[in-house]
Tab-separated table of C-alpha atoms and ligand atoms in Angstrom:
chain	number	residue	atom	x	y	z
I	1	LYS	CA	-2.761	25.888	-6.476
I	2	SER	CA	-0.320	23.576	-8.432
I	3	THR	CA	2.076	23.047	-5.545
I	4	GLN	CA	-0.321	22.795	-2.616
I	5	HIS	CA	-0.292	19.372	-1.001
I	6	ALA	CA	3.022	19.038	-3.003
I	7	SER	CA	4.649	16.700	-0.277
I	8	LEU	CA	1.837	14.390	0.152
I	9	LYS	CA	1.116	14.467	-4.324
I	10	GLN	CA	4.582	12.415	-3.685
I	11	PHE	CA	2.492	9.235	-1.682
I	12	ARG	CA	-0.055	8.428	-4.672
I	13	GLN	CA	2.753	9.188	-7.007
I	14	VAL	CA	5.080	6.249	-5.301
I	15	ARG	CA	1.966	4.355	-5.165
I	16	GLU	CA	1.675	4.955	-8.496
I	17	GLU	CA	4.902	4.072	-9.557
I	18	ILE	CA	5.002	0.808	-7.203
I	19	ASN	CA	1.405	0.023	-8.966
I	20	GLN	CA	2.985	-0.153	-12.516
I	21	VAL	CA	5.520	-2.331	-11.003
I	22	TYR	CA	3.180	-5.155	-10.054
I	23	ALA	CA	0.774	-4.826	-12.741
I	24	GLN	CA	4.620	-5.523	-15.029
I	25	ILE	CA	4.562	-8.325	-12.116
I	26	SER	CA	1.604	-9.257	-12.926
I	27	ALA	CA	1.684	-9.299	-16.690
I	28	TYR	CA	4.476	-11.368	-16.990
I	29	ILE	CA	3.742	-13.853	-14.234
I	30	ASP	CA	-0.602	-14.164	-16.317
I	31	GLU	CA	2.156	-14.695	-19.323
I	32	CYS	CA	4.232	-17.620	-18.115
I	33	LEU	CA	1.371	-19.787	-16.697
I	34	GLU	CA	-0.194	-19.081	-20.138
I	35	PHE	CA	2.973	-20.460	-21.366
I	36	PHE	CA	2.739	-23.294	-19.164
I	37	ASN	CA	-0.375	-24.733	-19.162
I	38	SER	CA	-0.621	-24.523	-23.231
I	39	ASP	CA	-0.715	-27.974	-24.567
I	40	CYS	CA	2.612	-28.725	-25.488
I	41	SER	CA	2.227	-31.206	-28.665
I	42	ALA	CA	0.229	-28.263	-29.590
I	43	ASN	CA	4.088	-26.155	-30.527
I	44	THR	CA	5.155	-28.854	-32.143
I	45	PRO	CA	3.171	-29.791	-36.111
I	46	GLY	CA	5.641	-32.794	-36.504
I	47	ALA	CA	3.277	-34.709	-33.477
I	48	ILE	CA	0.358	-34.160	-34.476
I	49	GLY	CA	-2.395	-37.201	-34.379
I	50	ASP	CA	1.111	-39.207	-33.787
I	51	ALA	CA	0.254	-40.225	-29.593
I	52	ALA	CA	3.940	-41.633	-29.052
I	53	SER	CA	5.389	-38.612	-30.050
I	54	VAL	CA	3.089	-36.313	-27.709
I	55	LYS	CA	4.117	-39.055	-25.033
I	56	VAL	CA	7.598	-38.489	-25.202
I	57	GLU	CA	7.100	-34.668	-25.332
I	58	GLU	CA	4.917	-34.878	-22.383
I	59	ALA	CA	7.286	-36.511	-20.415
I	60	CYS	CA	10.091	-34.218	-21.932
I	61	PHE	CA	7.918	-31.172	-20.484
I	62	SER	CA	7.228	-32.137	-17.306
I	63	ARG	CA	10.900	-32.714	-16.721
I	64	ILE	CA	12.051	-28.983	-17.235
I	65	LEU	CA	9.041	-27.547	-15.568
I	66	THR	CA	8.059	-29.855	-12.311
I	67	PRO	CA	4.581	-29.481	-10.766
I	68	ALA	CA	6.235	-27.232	-7.479
I	69	ALA	CA	7.738	-24.423	-10.669
I	70	VAL	CA	4.415	-23.789	-11.446
I	71	GLN	CA	2.777	-24.187	-8.189
I	72	SER	CA	4.657	-21.757	-6.773
I	73	VAL	CA	4.015	-19.024	-9.514
I	74	THR	CA	0.559	-19.492	-8.849
I	75	ASP	CA	0.855	-18.719	-5.888
I	76	PHE	CA	2.178	-15.723	-6.958
I	77	ARG	CA	-0.398	-14.649	-9.144
I	78	ALA	CA	-2.650	-14.868	-6.220
I	79	LYS	CA	0.260	-13.200	-4.104
I	80	VAL	CA	0.089	-10.653	-6.196
I	81	ARG	CA	-3.230	-9.589	-6.457
I	82	GLY	CA	-3.693	-9.795	-2.472
I	83	ILE	CA	-0.427	-6.792	-2.492
I	84	ARG	CA	-2.438	-5.086	-5.359
I	85	GLU	CA	-5.624	-4.741	-3.356
I	86	VAL	CA	-3.553	-3.591	-0.968
I	87	ILE	CA	-1.751	-0.975	-2.393
I	88	SER	CA	-4.975	1.097	-3.874
I	89	ARG	CA	-6.414	0.928	-0.979
I	90	ASN	CA	-3.505	2.634	0.534
I	91	GLN	CA	-4.078	6.098	2.642
I	92	MET	CA	-2.415	8.307	4.415
I	93	LYS	CA	-3.832	7.677	7.992
I	94	CYS	CA	-3.727	10.812	11.375
I	95	ALA	CA	-4.939	10.412	14.449
I	96	PHE	CA	-6.247	12.941	16.636
I	97	PHE	CA	-6.044	12.251	20.423
I	98	GLY	CA	-6.219	14.799	23.692
I	99	ARG	CA	-9.005	15.565	26.280
I	100	THR	CA	-12.771	16.454	25.741
I	101	SER	CA	-13.094	19.840	24.505
I	102	ASN	CA	-10.045	20.640	23.312
I	103	GLY	CA	-10.575	21.933	20.296
I	104	LYS	CA	-9.860	18.156	17.932
I	105	SER	CA	-13.074	18.393	16.219
I	106	THR	CA	-12.480	22.061	15.515
I	107	VAL	CA	-8.898	20.966	14.096
I	108	ILE	CA	-10.252	18.362	11.591
I	109	ASN	CA	-12.204	21.101	10.532
I	110	ALA	CA	-9.881	23.592	9.693
I	111	MET	CA	-8.186	21.059	8.020
I	112	LEU	CA	-10.434	20.584	5.817
I	113	GLY	CA	-11.690	23.677	5.289
I	114	ARG	CA	-15.252	22.984	6.470
I	115	LYS	CA	-17.252	22.041	8.578
I	116	VAL	CA	-17.589	18.124	8.316
I	117	LEU	CA	-17.036	17.722	12.230
I	118	PRO	CA	-19.562	18.059	14.896
I	119	SER	CA	-18.188	20.177	17.455
I	120	GLY	CA	-18.558	22.021	20.871
I	121	ILE	CA	-20.702	21.986	23.566
I	122	GLY	CA	-23.026	19.084	23.610
I	123	HIS	CA	-21.141	17.659	20.331
I	124	THR	CA	-18.382	15.967	22.758
I	125	THR	CA	-17.743	12.663	20.566
I	126	ASN	CA	-18.392	9.147	22.132
I	127	CYS	CA	-16.783	7.105	19.418
I	128	PHE	CA	-13.902	7.540	17.145
I	129	LEU	CA	-15.047	9.435	14.130
I	130	GLN	CA	-12.822	8.557	10.650
I	131	VAL	CA	-12.907	11.090	8.071
I	132	GLU	CA	-12.123	10.119	4.205
I	133	GLY	CA	-13.122	11.065	1.514
I	134	THR	CA	-14.981	9.309	-1.652
I	135	SER	CA	-15.946	9.549	-5.123
I	136	LYS	CA	-19.678	10.253	-4.470
I	137	GLU	CA	-21.009	13.270	-4.349
I	138	SER	CA	-22.699	13.130	-1.005
I	139	ALA	CA	-21.847	12.507	2.260
I	140	TYR	CA	-22.609	9.531	4.269
I	141	LEU	CA	-21.823	7.850	7.117
I	142	GLN	CA	-21.552	4.506	8.342
I	143	THR	CA	-21.922	2.532	11.146
I	144	PRO	CA	-20.520	0.170	13.140
I	145	ASN	CA	-21.621	-3.284	12.311
I	146	SER	CA	-23.831	-2.337	8.622
I	147	SER	CA	-22.623	-1.479	5.585
I	148	GLU	CA	-25.485	0.595	5.272
I	149	GLU	CA	-24.401	4.152	3.553
I	150	ARG	CA	-26.583	7.090	5.558
I	151	PRO	CA	-26.666	10.543	4.172
I	152	ILE	CA	-25.351	13.498	5.577
I	153	GLU	CA	-27.655	16.234	4.893
I	154	SER	CA	-25.417	18.339	8.052
I	155	VAL	CA	-23.283	19.646	10.199
I	156	SER	CA	-26.269	19.083	12.482
I	157	GLN	CA	-27.697	16.701	11.283
I	158	LEU	CA	-25.329	14.167	11.746
I	159	GLY	CA	-24.185	15.533	15.566
I	160	SER	CA	-27.814	14.249	15.533
I	161	ALA	CA	-27.956	11.508	14.008
I	162	LEU	CA	-24.294	9.744	16.085
I	163	SER	CA	-25.842	11.440	19.729
I	164	ASN	CA	-29.265	8.644	19.184
I	165	GLU	CA	-26.520	6.187	18.591
I	166	LYS	CA	-25.768	3.515	21.029
I	167	LEU	CA	-22.346	4.284	20.302
I	168	ASP	CA	-19.094	3.109	23.060
I	169	CYS	CA	-15.906	4.361	22.845
I	170	GLU	CA	-14.327	1.823	20.844
I	171	SER	CA	-16.920	1.566	18.219
I	172	LEU	CA	-15.560	3.564	14.840
I	173	VAL	CA	-17.745	5.729	12.431
I	174	ARG	CA	-16.629	6.497	9.124
I	175	VAL	CA	-17.449	9.824	7.449
I	176	PHE	CA	-17.245	9.274	3.648
I	177	TRP	CA	-16.678	13.344	2.581
I	178	PRO	CA	-16.635	14.021	-1.536
I	179	LYS	CA	-13.538	14.363	-2.264
I	180	GLN	CA	-14.479	17.125	-4.753
I	181	LEU	CA	-15.061	19.717	-1.916
I	182	CYS	CA	-12.153	18.635	0.108
I	183	SER	CA	-8.721	19.302	-1.300
I	184	LEU	CA	-6.708	16.989	1.687
I	185	LEU	CA	-8.927	14.093	1.059
I	186	ARG	CA	-7.879	13.714	-2.619
I	187	GLU	CA	-4.556	13.238	-1.404
I	188	ASP	CA	-5.950	10.172	0.130
I	189	VAL	CA	-5.937	10.934	3.554
I	190	VAL	CA	-7.594	9.925	6.073
I	191	LEU	CA	-8.024	11.946	9.613
I	192	LEU	CA	-9.375	10.009	13.174
I	193	ASP	CA	-11.209	11.807	15.850
I	194	SER	CA	-11.442	10.533	19.177
I	195	PRO	CA	-12.574	10.617	22.087
I	196	GLY	CA	-11.446	12.462	24.984
I	197	VAL	CA	-8.410	10.716	26.655
I	198	ASP	CA	-10.000	11.697	29.740
I	199	VAL	CA	-13.008	9.694	29.448
I	200	SER	CA	-10.893	6.467	31.133
I	201	PRO	CA	-10.578	4.954	27.961
I	202	ASP	CA	-8.564	1.072	27.502
I	203	LEU	CA	-5.978	2.153	26.188
I	204	ASP	CA	-4.914	-0.774	24.718
I	205	THR	CA	-7.860	-1.882	22.600
I	206	TRP	CA	-7.796	1.640	21.193
I	207	ILE	CA	-4.531	1.285	19.949
I	208	ASP	CA	-4.674	-2.197	18.711
I	209	GLN	CA	-8.120	-1.339	16.579
I	210	PHE	CA	-7.104	2.441	15.478
I	211	CYS	CA	-3.530	3.343	15.651
I	212	MET	CA	-0.937	0.347	14.732
I	213	ASP	CA	-2.006	1.766	11.362
I	214	ALA	CA	-1.098	5.629	11.762
I	215	ASP	CA	1.288	7.656	10.113
I	216	VAL	CA	1.116	10.386	12.517
I	217	PHE	CA	-0.657	11.061	15.768
I	218	ILE	CA	-1.500	14.701	16.555
I	219	LEU	CA	-2.435	15.430	20.488
I	220	VAL	CA	-3.750	18.572	20.327
I	221	CYS	CA	-4.007	20.412	24.605
I	222	ASN	CA	-5.447	23.303	25.636
I	223	SER	CA	-2.855	25.633	26.151
I	224	GLU	CA	-4.243	27.749	28.562
I	225	SER	CA	-3.293	24.474	30.993
I	226	THR	CA	-0.205	22.132	30.614
I	227	LEU	CA	0.370	19.045	29.489
I	228	MET	CA	-2.123	16.240	31.120
I	229	ASN	CA	-0.900	13.052	32.760
I	230	THR	CA	-3.654	11.261	31.066
I	231	GLU	CA	-1.603	12.734	27.751
I	232	LYS	CA	1.373	11.509	28.569
I	233	LYS	CA	0.240	8.253	29.862
I	234	PHE	CA	-1.597	7.548	26.326
I	235	PHE	CA	1.903	8.638	23.865
I	236	HIS	CA	3.328	6.516	26.582
I	237	LYS	CA	1.274	3.364	25.320
I	238	VAL	CA	1.648	4.274	21.465
I	239	GLY	CA	5.239	4.672	22.334
I	240	SER	CA	5.911	1.238	23.634
I	241	LYS	CA	4.072	-0.503	21.134
I	242	LEU	CA	4.489	1.004	17.992
I	243	SER	CA	7.963	1.807	17.399
I	244	LYS	CA	9.134	5.717	16.944
I	245	PRO	CA	5.354	7.578	16.771
I	246	ASN	CA	5.384	10.421	14.867
I	247	VAL	CA	4.026	13.014	17.155
I	248	PHE	CA	2.520	16.932	17.190
I	249	VAL	CA	1.912	19.091	20.062
I	250	LEU	CA	-0.951	21.583	18.748
I	251	ASN	CA	-1.143	23.948	21.669
I	252	ASN	CA	-4.525	24.647	20.843
I	253	ARG	CA	-6.934	28.054	21.547
I	254	TRP	CA	-3.460	29.989	21.834
I	255	ASP	CA	-6.156	33.262	20.523
I	256	CYS	CA	-6.721	32.730	24.349
I	257	SER	CA	-3.285	33.304	26.182
I	258	ASP	CA	-1.827	34.778	23.081
I	259	GLY	CA	-3.878	38.854	23.523
I	260	GLU	CA	-1.621	38.608	27.528
I	261	LEU	CA	1.462	39.987	25.619
I	262	ASP	CA	3.158	40.205	29.434
I	263	SER	CA	2.652	36.620	29.893
I	264	ALA	CA	2.194	35.078	26.044
I	265	GLU	CA	5.987	34.917	25.997
I	266	LEU	CA	6.661	33.476	29.369
I	267	VAL	CA	4.297	30.365	28.856
I	268	ARG	CA	4.944	29.894	25.175
I	269	LYS	CA	8.113	29.156	25.917
I	270	GLN	CA	7.144	27.017	29.473
I	271	HIS	CA	4.490	25.281	26.549
I	272	MET	CA	7.141	24.619	24.170
I	273	ASP	CA	10.702	23.356	26.754
I	274	LYS	CA	7.884	20.681	27.961
I	275	SER	CA	6.111	19.169	24.651
I	276	VAL	CA	9.689	19.143	23.444
I	277	SER	CA	11.261	17.227	26.463
I	278	PHE	CA	7.795	15.340	25.980
I	279	LEU	CA	8.570	13.683	22.691
I	280	ALA	CA	12.190	13.762	22.758
I	281	ASP	CA	13.661	12.795	26.446
I	282	GLU	CA	10.664	11.044	27.367
I	283	LEU	CA	8.476	9.294	24.466
I	284	LYS	CA	12.419	9.806	22.754
I	285	SER	CA	10.573	9.829	19.233
I	286	CYS	CA	12.678	12.398	17.132
I	287	THR	CA	15.603	14.435	18.372
I	288	ARG	CA	14.977	17.610	20.449
I	289	SER	CA	15.443	20.353	17.743
I	290	GLU	CA	13.223	17.749	15.293
I	291	ALA	CA	10.922	18.345	18.058
I	292	GLU	CA	10.763	22.288	18.137
I	293	SER	CA	9.475	21.608	14.064
I	294	ARG	CA	6.433	19.205	15.669
I	295	VAL	CA	5.492	22.116	18.181
I	296	TYR	CA	2.939	25.235	17.111
I	297	PHE	CA	0.684	27.421	19.278
I	298	VAL	CA	-3.105	27.283	17.490
I	299	SER	CA	-6.019	28.347	16.973
I	300	ALA	CA	-8.170	25.883	15.654
I	301	LYS	CA	-11.227	27.925	15.819
I	302	GLU	CA	-9.895	31.037	13.951
I	303	ALA	CA	-8.076	29.153	11.784
I	304	LEU	CA	-11.611	26.963	10.628
I	305	VAL	CA	-13.137	30.904	10.542
I	306	ASN	CA	-9.907	32.024	7.927
I	307	ARG	CA	-10.146	28.695	5.908
I	308	LEU	CA	-14.393	29.224	5.513
I	309	LYS	CA	-14.074	33.331	4.457
I	310	GLU	CA	-11.382	32.152	2.261
I	311	THR	CA	-13.953	29.586	0.608
I	312	ASN	CA	-16.759	31.758	0.634
I	313	GLN	CA	-18.971	29.100	3.246
I	314	GLY	CA	-21.270	30.296	6.152
I	315	LEU	CA	-21.017	34.000	4.861
I	316	GLU	CA	-24.731	33.018	4.681
I	317	SER	CA	-25.502	31.154	7.595
I	318	PRO	CA	-28.059	32.232	10.130
I	319	SER	CA	-24.543	32.178	12.500
I	320	PRO	CA	-21.354	34.311	11.540
I	321	ALA	CA	-18.130	32.103	10.288
I	322	GLY	CA	-16.845	33.415	13.722
I	323	SER	CA	-14.741	36.252	14.796
I	324	LEU	CA	-10.789	36.581	14.944
I	325	ALA	CA	-9.164	38.241	17.931
I	326	ASP	CA	-5.837	40.787	17.693
I	327	GLY	CA	-2.938	38.569	17.021
I	328	TRP	CA	-4.786	35.831	14.719
I	329	GLN	CA	-2.799	36.445	11.658
I	330	SER	CA	0.800	35.410	13.320
I	331	ARG	CA	-1.423	32.388	14.781
I	332	TYR	CA	-3.108	31.272	11.605
I	333	PHE	CA	0.720	31.810	10.011
I	334	ASP	CA	1.457	28.950	12.779
I	335	PHE	CA	-1.295	26.962	11.403
I	336	LYS	CA	-0.100	26.415	7.596
I	337	ASN	CA	3.484	25.714	9.188
I	338	PHE	CA	1.330	23.117	11.003
I	339	GLU	CA	0.071	21.514	8.409
I	340	ARG	CA	3.158	21.716	6.124
I	341	GLU	CA	5.121	20.000	8.579
I	342	PHE	CA	2.563	17.302	9.000
I	343	GLU	CA	2.318	17.408	5.009
I	344	LEU	CA	5.704	16.238	5.392
I	345	ILE	CA	6.128	13.930	8.228
I	346	LEU	CA	2.821	12.142	7.239
I	347	SER	CA	3.559	11.357	3.180
I	348	ASP	CA	7.552	10.347	4.691
I	349	SER	CA	6.197	8.420	7.168
I	350	ALA	CA	3.252	6.790	4.932
I	351	ILE	CA	5.376	5.856	1.668
I	352	ARG	CA	8.203	4.050	4.655
I	353	THR	CA	5.425	2.090	5.977
I	354	LYS	CA	3.385	1.652	3.203
I	355	PHE	CA	4.778	0.430	0.358
I	356	ALA	CA	8.714	-0.375	1.635
I	357	ALA	CA	7.765	-3.966	2.673
I	358	HIS	CA	5.634	-4.012	-0.857
I	359	ALA	CA	8.904	-3.003	-2.726
I	360	GLU	CA	10.850	-5.921	-1.010
I	361	GLN	CA	8.219	-8.420	-1.657
I	362	GLY	CA	8.155	-7.340	-4.998
I	363	ARG	CA	11.926	-6.706	-5.276
I	364	HIS	CA	11.431	-10.724	-3.998
I	365	ILE	CA	8.685	-12.691	-6.010
I	366	ALA	CA	10.893	-11.218	-9.149
I	367	GLY	CA	13.675	-12.845	-8.160
I	368	GLN	CA	12.363	-16.129	-7.585
I	369	MET	CA	10.112	-15.936	-10.796
I	370	PHE	CA	13.245	-15.553	-12.355
I	371	SER	CA	14.877	-18.728	-10.648
I	372	ILE	CA	12.613	-20.584	-11.637
I	373	LEU	CA	12.269	-19.511	-15.943
I	374	GLU	CA	16.269	-19.483	-15.288
I	375	ALA	CA	15.918	-23.804	-14.596
I	376	VAL	CA	13.268	-23.776	-16.608
I	377	TYR	CA	15.569	-21.881	-19.268
I	378	GLU	CA	18.297	-24.143	-18.368
I	379	GLY	CA	16.394	-27.972	-18.269
I	380	SER	CA	15.400	-26.950	-21.751
I	381	VAL	CA	18.168	-26.324	-22.943
I	382	GLU	CA	19.420	-29.737	-21.598
I	383	GLU	CA	17.039	-31.548	-22.958
I	384	LYS	CA	17.809	-29.910	-26.657
I	385	ASP	CA	21.172	-30.937	-26.716
I	386	SER	CA	20.130	-34.252	-25.359
I	387	ALA	CA	17.970	-34.313	-28.344
I	388	VAL	CA	20.733	-33.555	-30.102
I	389	ARG	CA	22.556	-36.380	-29.361
I	390	GLN	CA	19.877	-38.590	-29.615
I	391	ARG	CA	19.640	-37.736	-33.061
I	392	GLN	CA	23.526	-37.862	-34.197
I	393	ALA	CA	24.348	-41.938	-32.532
I	394	LEU	CA	20.295	-42.523	-34.725
I	395	GLN	CA	21.967	-41.112	-37.890
I	396	ARG	CA	25.790	-42.599	-36.749
I	397	ASP	CA	23.769	-46.217	-36.305
I	398	LEU	CA	21.859	-45.773	-39.578
I	399	GLU	CA	25.101	-45.501	-42.225
I	400	ASN	CA	26.381	-48.810	-40.645
I	401	LEU	CA	24.093	-50.518	-41.833
I	402	ARG	CA	24.186	-48.756	-44.719
I	403	VAL	CA	27.955	-49.780	-45.184
I	404	ALA	CA	26.268	-53.331	-43.347
I	405	ALA	CA	23.183	-53.745	-46.412
I	406	SER	CA	26.112	-52.771	-49.242
I	407	THR	CA	28.387	-55.636	-47.884
I	408	GLU	CA	25.462	-57.928	-48.154
I	409	ARG	CA	24.021	-57.186	-51.165
I	410	ASP	CA	27.589	-57.398	-52.369
I	411	ILE	CA	28.383	-60.903	-51.002
I	412	ARG	CA	25.319	-62.053	-53.143
I	413	GLN	CA	26.002	-60.286	-56.439
I	414	THR	CA	29.100	-62.842	-55.474
I	415	LEU	CA	27.783	-66.165	-54.866
I	416	GLU	CA	24.891	-65.415	-57.479
I	417	GLY	CA	27.732	-64.705	-59.879
I	418	ILE	CA	30.175	-67.920	-58.555
I	419	GLU	CA	26.481	-69.471	-58.792
I	420	ARG	CA	25.986	-69.064	-61.873
I	421	LYS	CA	29.428	-70.016	-63.416
I	422	VAL	CA	29.154	-73.221	-60.866
I	423	ALA	CA	26.036	-73.898	-63.282
I	424	GLY	CA	26.856	-73.193	-66.355
I	425	THR	CA	29.991	-75.609	-65.886
I	426	LEU	CA	28.141	-78.379	-64.923
I	427	SER	CA	25.747	-78.315	-67.612
I	428	GLU	CA	28.532	-78.160	-70.204
I	429	GLU	CA	29.711	-81.114	-68.425
I	430	ILE	CA	26.465	-82.470	-68.515
I	431	ARG	CA	26.078	-81.927	-72.594
I	432	ARG	CA	30.187	-83.776	-73.194
I	433	LEU	CA	29.152	-86.494	-71.720
P	1	GDP	P1	-13.061	18.742	20.922
P	1	GDP	O1	-13.909	18.013	21.944
P	1	GDP	O2	-11.335	18.198	21.281
P	1	GDP	O3	-13.154	17.566	19.481
P	1	GDP	O4	-13.239	19.400	20.668
P	1	GDP	P2	-14.632	20.885	20.223
P	1	GDP	O5	-13.603	20.534	18.855
P	1	GDP	O6	-15.578	20.430	20.331
P	1	GDP	O7	-13.848	22.343	20.706
P	1	GDP	C1	-14.563	22.040	22.160
P	1	GDP	C2	-15.140	24.154	21.096
P	1	GDP	O8	-13.668	24.106	21.509
P	1	GDP	C3	-16.005	24.532	20.485
P	1	GDP	O9	-16.956	24.830	21.873
P	1	GDP	C4	-14.697	25.186	19.825
P	1	GDP	O10	-15.404	26.321	19.173
P	1	GDP	C5	-13.952	25.756	21.127
P	1	GDP	N1	-12.438	25.534	20.805
P	1	GDP	C6	-11.577	24.762	19.308
P	1	GDP	N2	-11.004	25.416	19.287
P	1	GDP	C7	-10.665	26.343	19.609
P	1	GDP	C8	-9.700	27.755	19.387
P	1	GDP	O11	-8.324	27.494	19.157
P	1	GDP	N3	-10.070	28.671	20.731
P	1	GDP	C9	-10.975	28.945	21.286
P	1	GDP	N4	-11.831	29.945	21.656
P	1	GDP	N5	-11.769	28.275	21.138
P	1	GDP	C10	-11.639	26.755	21.031
């Protein structure tokens, strides 16, 4: 269990590391601002009470620390706060597309290991449904334009709640599911289910609103038919807006074709060839050999049955968890291979797209901060040197004054001596006369 979702854990590790670096930058900025804003006179004991000295100190401080430097550091503080918030909210996002009833909701449920989304007849997903984790104990949903948290009691209740809503195919309903019940959501993965690409959507709006931050796309196909133009068209559009999107092709409902041994191999090869050429030659989203590890033949229905059995879910429900057709083991094996490769690509892509820019920005801010503080340091060294020079000049002046004063004292004494002599001589002469 410790190796479960090992590659996804890397995303959280990187997020933790980058968050710590930003915490250090933030503390550094706070410390600088505290120093900048501290009253300079408070740091010079001799200056207290001496208004003239405080003025001189302040003038000297503002020469070293320009208002522009203080403003830059203040701006950095706001920027770093914003970035830290974005980083802490970052999740890995995977978007599912395909025609109605190909099994998108079932694939999502199988990956989550439980029936979270309604699926099947009468439960066509007619809006975007985003499943994400919550630390709360029970599930709830949020509809567009409302922050109200509406509790979800059961899958069927979610299904009817959605069908009662007047939702168009461009609206987003967020389904929050307790993280403690689902390991994939604990790793901060967000899964986005979409209405079928066959509902003639406004593809631009779909992509702009829901796909620009997706790290991985999963095209859920029906392996009983061939890759359709509507499906291809959607991904061509995605490819024109996002460079090299990570796309997986799941040939679902493989349990329905796999049994026909004569044709199964041939059908599998045809699907594989078409999918690889679509991903590599048409979309140019990866190389041909990479594309081969992006195409899988699965039965989401069986994978879900297995997951429910593994966790003893659904045993007491009125409808049994479901049946498994011959050869289910290899289809389930392929499903698990898909999940492993998917997690690898998801975390790798999310780390690059979500954190690379933040790492670059962090480096830039740290560099700018360094330049500002270096300038402050150099300014203060310069001020100190000039203060020393001034003190030395003062001392020289004082010395000169002292010399001048002592010379003056000597002269005065000599003069006084002469005066005394003259007075003595005069009084002698007066007495003789
Ligand atoms: P969506 O509209 O693409 O979300 O499709 P759903 O997940 O709602 O699935 C439509 C129907 O196909 C449901 O009744 C599922 O039980 C069924 N289904 C989904 N995956 C499979 C599969 O792998 N094999 C079979 N036989 N049925 C499947």
